[in-house]
Every structure is written in C-alpha cells, then in structure tokens.
C-alpha cells in the first residue's frame, strides 16, 4: 500500500495498519530517516509525527490531533494508547515502553527551553524522557523530562516534575506519590489465577477456537505446530498473524490483557 502522507527514506508499515489521510508523518526538514509502524495500528485524523527516527509497536493507537515531534529518536512500544490532542516531544529523546497509556490532552516534554540564558535564565534542559512498561498517564497530565519506572501511574491533571517509582501512583501539582493512601496500580496475581482468567477470556471470545492455546511456561510451546501461544507468565505470544489471533488480541485490548510478540 502507498501512503502519500508518509515521507521517509526508509519506512515500514505493518499489516492492517490504518493511517488517516489527514495525518502527516515526516522528518524535521523533509523526509524522515526511518519510520517503523507495526501491525494493526491506528493513526487518527490530523496527527502530526515530525521526527527523523520514529517507531510504533503493534496494536498501538494514536488518536486525532496528536503532535509528536523532536530532533532525537522517539520510540513507542506495543499496545500503546495515546489520546487525542496529546503532545509528545522528543527534542531530548523519548522512549516509551510496552502497554503504556497516555490520556487525552497530555503533554510529554523532553526539554525545557525558552528563557534568555544571556540574560541569566537558569532553565535550559534537554534530557531523555524514559517511560517504562505499563505506565499510565490518565489524562490532562503535564510531564517534564523524567524517568517513569514500570507500572507507575499519574492521575488526571498531574504535573509530573520528578521521577516516578515502580508501581506507585502520583497525583497533584507538583505530583507526589499517593500510594500510601490508595495503594498501587497493580496487585500481585498468581499464575493459576492468570491461567484461569485468560482461559475464560478465550472461551468468552470463541469457545471452539483450536488455533490459540493459553500457557504459563515457555516449555509448553511446540514450535512445530502453527498455534498462537499466549504465555501468561511473561505476557508474550507467538505471533502468527492469523485472523483468529488478531481478532483475539483486539478482544483483549485495551484492558483485559496485553501481550507482546516473542
């Protein structure tokens, strides 16, 4: 398929990916060097991606009127959800892990730059924005250059100026951890419970399905069989890109379960 709104020297766009005709994907000054967009992605109306090195993982969605820009690479993992009117800045470089949610009207900044340094302005920073796996900015969040560890979460309207710790929940302006009051984003779940719940999802979706198998150990995979294995222990699946596999993945997203390809 030809995409007239993608300008890049090297680009790959996966299967079943939809890019709205009004979206624009290019480099800072003309063509991007490299654009990689995975399978089953959606990029909505009026999205602007202006970055010389950009990648987006499978089953990710970028909703309408989002702006992604910057001189340095911007890499976003699998199963991302980026809400409408979001800004993601990569002037200092931005890495967003797998299974991350960035709610509508949020702003993710990797630089602070405007004041006249000749006149003595003290604020001039370009710093990598590093967002781990399963991080969730609920919506209307403003985030300055930080590291957000895996499973951390910022409630709606948070202004995040400091690093976010593993699995803690933050709120306020400036945002502070409130996990001592409300707990954590994720609780521990046993493998047995995960297996049972995942099997119930499969049965709910299609109780007669023979091409998908739920497992809890990689040793259970028979690579000679053309099956899609979903491993609840490490949240991976053996990507076959069959119609049934893709339909089941879409059934699981966004909140039943998130898996990344082996």
Tab-separated table of C-alpha atoms in Angstrom:
chain	number	residue	atom	x	y	z
A	1	UNK	CA	0.000	0.000	0.000
A	2	UNK	CA	1.203	3.513	-0.834
A	3	UNK	CA	0.953	6.236	1.813
A	4	UNK	CA	1.231	9.679	0.246
A	5	UNK	CA	1.279	11.291	3.702
A	6	UNK	CA	4.412	9.403	4.859
A	7	UNK	CA	7.756	10.912	3.784
A	8	UNK	CA	10.769	8.828	4.822
A	9	UNK	CA	13.962	7.473	3.301
A	10	UNK	CA	13.278	4.139	4.972
A	11	UNK	CA	9.882	3.099	6.250
A	12	UNK	CA	7.941	0.007	7.203
A	13	UNK	CA	4.214	-0.047	7.870
A	14	UNK	CA	2.719	-3.316	9.126
A	15	UNK	CA	-0.359	-5.294	8.236
A	16	UNK	CA	-3.840	-3.898	8.834
A	17	UNK	CA	-2.497	-0.542	9.974
A	18	UNK	CA	-4.709	2.465	9.291
A	19	UNK	CA	-3.253	5.939	8.811
A	20	UNK	CA	-5.846	8.644	8.304
A	21	UNK	CA	-5.302	10.583	5.050
A	22	UNK	CA	-5.124	13.855	7.002
A	23	UNK	CA	-2.229	12.634	9.175
A	24	UNK	CA	1.302	13.745	8.303
A	25	UNK	CA	4.450	11.722	9.016
A	26	UNK	CA	7.817	13.216	8.035
A	27	UNK	CA	11.199	14.358	9.256
A	28	UNK	CA	12.307	17.667	10.740
A	29	UNK	CA	13.480	19.002	7.396
A	30	UNK	CA	11.691	16.991	4.737
A	31	UNK	CA	11.915	13.215	4.700
A	32	UNK	CA	12.474	11.289	7.916
A	33	UNK	CA	15.423	8.937	8.025
A	34	UNK	CA	13.452	5.966	9.376
A	35	UNK	CA	9.789	5.330	10.202
A	36	UNK	CA	8.621	1.956	11.543
A	37	UNK	CA	4.959	1.337	12.381
A	38	UNK	CA	3.817	-2.122	13.452
A	39	UNK	CA	0.809	-4.275	12.654
A	40	UNK	CA	-2.810	-3.410	13.488
A	41	UNK	CA	-2.045	0.195	14.435
A	42	UNK	CA	-4.278	3.236	14.078
A	43	UNK	CA	-3.124	6.815	13.483
A	44	UNK	CA	-6.022	9.250	13.501
A	45	UNK	CA	-7.059	12.451	11.801
A	46	UNK	CA	-4.697	15.433	11.806
A	47	UNK	CA	-1.959	13.563	13.689
A	48	UNK	CA	1.470	15.093	13.075
A	49	UNK	CA	4.611	12.996	13.525
A	50	UNK	CA	7.643	15.166	12.772
A	51	UNK	CA	10.668	13.127	13.746
A	52	UNK	CA	13.657	11.769	11.832
A	53	UNK	CA	13.602	8.418	13.668
A	54	UNK	CA	10.205	7.168	14.851
A	55	UNK	CA	8.838	3.733	15.693
A	56	UNK	CA	5.491	2.466	16.976
A	57	UNK	CA	4.748	-1.103	18.083
A	58	UNK	CA	1.890	-3.426	17.157
A	59	UNK	CA	-1.727	-2.700	18.166
A	60	UNK	CA	-0.934	0.894	19.110
A	61	UNK	CA	-3.352	3.780	18.670
A	62	UNK	CA	-2.606	7.479	18.249
A	63	UNK	CA	-5.828	9.438	18.413
A	64	UNK	CA	-6.720	12.541	16.435
A	65	UNK	CA	-4.853	15.868	16.604
A	66	UNK	CA	-1.859	14.430	18.462
A	67	UNK	CA	1.535	16.020	17.794
A	68	UNK	CA	4.796	14.068	18.087
A	69	UNK	CA	7.974	15.949	17.273
A	70	UNK	CA	11.676	16.232	18.035
A	71	UNK	CA	15.235	16.074	16.754
A	72	UNK	CA	16.155	12.850	18.547
A	73	UNK	CA	14.545	9.399	18.185
A	74	UNK	CA	11.060	8.715	19.514
A	75	UNK	CA	10.347	5.024	20.069
A	76	UNK	CA	6.980	3.787	21.363
A	77	UNK	CA	6.334	0.114	22.192
A	78	UNK	CA	3.474	-2.302	21.582
A	79	UNK	CA	-0.136	-1.754	22.709
A	80	UNK	CA	0.199	1.994	23.265
A	81	UNK	CA	-2.869	4.185	23.661
A	82	UNK	CA	-2.243	7.884	23.025
A	83	UNK	CA	-5.322	10.048	23.485
A	84	UNK	CA	-6.455	12.955	21.347
A	85	UNK	CA	-4.702	16.340	21.468
A	86	UNK	CA	-1.623	14.858	23.149
A	87	UNK	CA	1.861	16.330	22.668
A	88	UNK	CA	4.926	14.082	22.774
A	89	UNK	CA	8.204	15.967	22.487
A	90	UNK	CA	11.434	14.195	21.545
A	91	UNK	CA	13.890	17.081	21.387
A	92	UNK	CA	15.789	15.375	24.208
A	93	UNK	CA	14.869	11.882	23.007
A	94	UNK	CA	11.827	9.889	24.108
A	95	UNK	CA	11.406	6.186	24.793
A	96	UNK	CA	8.012	4.782	25.779
A	97	UNK	CA	7.762	1.105	26.691
A	98	UNK	CA	5.112	-1.513	26.002
A	99	UNK	CA	1.499	-1.337	27.198
A	100	UNK	CA	1.543	2.387	28.028
A	101	UNK	CA	-1.432	4.726	28.155
A	102	UNK	CA	-1.224	8.486	27.684
A	103	UNK	CA	-4.643	10.054	28.208
A	104	UNK	CA	-6.163	12.840	26.143
A	105	UNK	CA	-4.710	16.362	26.295
A	106	UNK	CA	-1.499	15.208	27.998
A	107	UNK	CA	1.916	16.742	27.311
A	108	UNK	CA	5.148	14.747	27.479
A	109	UNK	CA	8.216	17.003	27.331
A	110	UNK	CA	11.889	16.079	26.975
A	111	UNK	CA	13.150	19.648	27.075
A	112	UNK	CA	12.753	22.968	28.858
A	113	UNK	CA	13.839	25.860	26.668
A	114	UNK	CA	12.763	29.456	26.188
A	115	UNK	CA	14.235	31.953	28.671
A	116	UNK	CA	17.175	34.132	27.606
A	117	UNK	CA	20.318	32.488	29.023
A	118	UNK	CA	22.404	35.527	28.052
A	119	UNK	CA	20.207	37.486	30.409
A	120	UNK	CA	20.751	34.860	33.096
A	121	UNK	CA	17.809	32.493	32.721
A	122	UNK	CA	18.632	29.341	34.704
A	123	UNK	CA	16.285	26.961	32.902
A	124	UNK	CA	17.637	25.212	29.805
A	125	UNK	CA	17.418	21.424	29.684
A	126	UNK	CA	17.304	18.735	27.036
A	127	UNK	CA	17.057	15.365	28.751
A	128	UNK	CA	15.823	11.931	27.658
A	129	UNK	CA	12.247	11.116	28.573
A	130	UNK	CA	12.231	7.458	29.619
A	131	UNK	CA	8.849	5.834	30.226
A	132	UNK	CA	8.849	2.158	31.195
A	133	UNK	CA	6.336	-0.619	30.567
A	134	UNK	CA	2.710	-0.445	31.744
A	135	UNK	CA	2.968	3.241	32.668
A	136	UNK	CA	-0.310	5.167	32.651
A	137	UNK	CA	-0.789	8.935	32.485
A	138	UNK	CA	-4.552	9.049	32.979
A	139	UNK	CA	-5.235	12.319	31.135
A	140	UNK	CA	-4.501	16.047	31.089
A	141	UNK	CA	-1.059	15.254	32.539
A	142	UNK	CA	1.959	17.504	32.012
A	143	UNK	CA	5.260	15.675	32.327
A	144	UNK	CA	8.713	17.275	32.269
A	145	UNK	CA	11.863	15.213	31.483
A	146	UNK	CA	11.779	12.288	33.923
A	147	UNK	CA	12.148	8.526	34.194
A	148	UNK	CA	8.842	6.770	34.879
A	149	UNK	CA	9.538	3.259	36.106
A	150	UNK	CA	7.419	0.276	35.075
A	151	UNK	CA	3.763	0.245	36.207
A	152	UNK	CA	3.869	3.765	37.639
A	153	UNK	CA	0.760	5.897	37.177
A	154	UNK	CA	-0.183	9.589	37.274
A	155	UNK	CA	-3.779	10.552	37.982
A	156	UNK	CA	-5.727	13.011	35.853
A	157	UNK	CA	-4.350	16.553	35.859
A	158	UNK	CA	-0.986	15.635	37.390
A	159	UNK	CA	2.024	17.863	36.807
A	160	UNK	CA	4.979	15.481	36.984
A	161	UNK	CA	8.397	17.036	37.597
A	162	UNK	CA	10.271	14.189	39.342
A	163	UNK	CA	10.957	10.537	38.568
A	164	UNK	CA	8.130	8.073	39.160
A	165	UNK	CA	8.853	4.920	41.174
A	166	UNK	CA	7.863	1.361	40.215
A	167	UNK	CA	4.096	0.735	40.550
A	168	UNK	CA	3.386	3.876	42.588
A	169	UNK	CA	0.501	6.242	41.875
A	170	UNK	CA	1.026	10.012	41.711
A	171	UNK	CA	-1.332	12.988	41.797
A	172	UNK	CA	-1.296	16.762	42.164
A	173	UNK	CA	0.796	19.728	41.101
A	174	UNK	CA	3.617	19.056	41.553
A	175	UNK	CA	2.709	15.377	41.560
A	176	UNK	CA	3.513	13.325	44.654
A	177	UNK	CA	3.032	9.642	45.410
A	178	UNK	CA	-0.341	8.842	46.983
A	179	UNK	CA	0.181	5.081	47.091
A	180	UNK	CA	0.341	5.134	50.882
A	181	UNK	CA	-3.294	6.309	50.776
A	182	UNK	CA	-4.842	4.456	47.828
A	183	UNK	CA	-2.464	1.589	47.086
A	184	UNK	CA	-0.725	0.697	43.833
A	185	UNK	CA	-1.737	0.446	40.195
A	186	UNK	CA	-1.063	-3.321	40.089
A	187	UNK	CA	-1.653	-6.069	42.650
A	188	UNK	CA	0.138	-9.412	42.568
A	189	UNK	CA	-1.819	-12.109	40.710
A	190	UNK	CA	-0.926	-15.803	40.876
A	191	UNK	CA	-0.131	-17.775	37.726
A	192	UNK	CA	-3.071	-20.056	38.477
A	193	UNK	CA	-5.451	-17.102	38.561
A	194	UNK	CA	-3.969	-15.675	35.355
A	195	UNK	CA	-4.375	-19.002	33.574
A	196	UNK	CA	-7.970	-19.359	34.686
A	197	UNK	CA	-8.905	-15.803	33.775
A	198	UNK	CA	-7.161	-15.950	30.402
A	199	UNK	CA	-8.847	-19.231	29.562
A	200	UNK	CA	-12.198	-17.693	30.465
A	201	UNK	CA	-11.453	-14.799	28.092
A	202	UNK	CA	-10.656	-17.260	25.308
A	203	UNK	CA	-13.862	-19.179	25.976
A	204	UNK	CA	-15.870	-15.960	26.055
A	205	UNK	CA	-14.397	-14.882	22.733
A	206	UNK	CA	-14.634	-18.269	20.982
A	207	UNK	CA	-15.042	-21.474	22.965
A	208	UNK	CA	-14.420	-23.576	19.822
A	209	UNK	CA	-11.087	-21.973	18.898
A	210	UNK	CA	-8.375	-24.566	18.189
A	211	UNK	CA	-5.591	-22.271	16.929
A	212	UNK	CA	-4.890	-20.486	20.237
A	213	UNK	CA	-3.502	-22.031	23.400
A	214	UNK	CA	-3.037	-20.450	26.840
A	215	UNK	CA	0.140	-21.482	28.682
A	216	UNK	CA	2.228	-20.453	31.697
A	217	UNK	CA	5.669	-21.773	30.702
A	218	UNK	CA	7.670	-21.410	27.509
A	219	UNK	CA	8.479	-25.133	27.626
A	220	UNK	CA	4.847	-25.801	26.714
A	221	UNK	CA	5.351	-24.335	23.235
A	222	UNK	CA	5.512	-26.836	20.382
A	223	UNK	CA	7.203	-24.870	17.637
A	224	UNK	CA	6.211	-27.484	15.065
A	225	UNK	CA	2.564	-26.583	15.489
A	226	UNK	CA	1.109	-23.499	13.847
A	227	UNK	CA	-0.581	-22.348	17.036
A	228	UNK	CA	-0.587	-18.986	18.751
A	229	UNK	CA	0.563	-19.477	22.341
A	230	UNK	CA	-0.281	-16.824	24.921
A	231	UNK	CA	2.101	-17.111	27.875
A	232	UNK	CA	0.596	-15.537	30.994
A	233	UNK	CA	3.903	-15.863	32.882
A	234	UNK	CA	5.858	-13.386	30.769
A	235	UNK	CA	2.966	-11.759	28.821
A	236	UNK	CA	4.274	-12.803	25.406
A	237	UNK	CA	2.653	-14.549	22.464
A	238	UNK	CA	3.962	-16.426	19.432
A	239	UNK	CA	2.957	-14.096	16.660
A	240	UNK	CA	1.446	-15.913	13.664
A	241	UNK	CA	-0.695	-13.040	12.335
A	242	UNK	CA	-3.667	-15.306	11.725
A	243	UNK	CA	-7.141	-13.823	11.554
A	244	UNK	CA	-8.136	-15.582	14.780
A	245	UNK	CA	-5.040	-14.369	16.628
A	246	UNK	CA	-5.587	-10.756	15.591
A	247	UNK	CA	-9.280	-10.901	16.452
A	248	UNK	CA	-8.490	-12.285	19.906
A	249	UNK	CA	-5.822	-9.632	20.524
A	250	UNK	CA	-8.316	-6.905	19.702
A	251	UNK	CA	-10.822	-8.577	22.040
A	252	UNK	CA	-8.251	-8.468	24.871
A	253	UNK	CA	-7.262	-4.829	24.362
A	254	UNK	CA	-7.237	-2.398	25.970
A	255	UNK	CA	-7.976	-3.697	29.465
A	256	UNK	CA	-8.441	-7.486	29.549
A	257	UNK	CA	-4.832	-8.387	28.793
A	258	UNK	CA	-1.783	-7.053	27.000
A	259	UNK	CA	0.778	-9.282	25.294
A	260	UNK	CA	3.857	-8.567	23.190
A	261	UNK	CA	5.333	-10.829	20.481
A	262	UNK	CA	8.085	-13.283	21.465
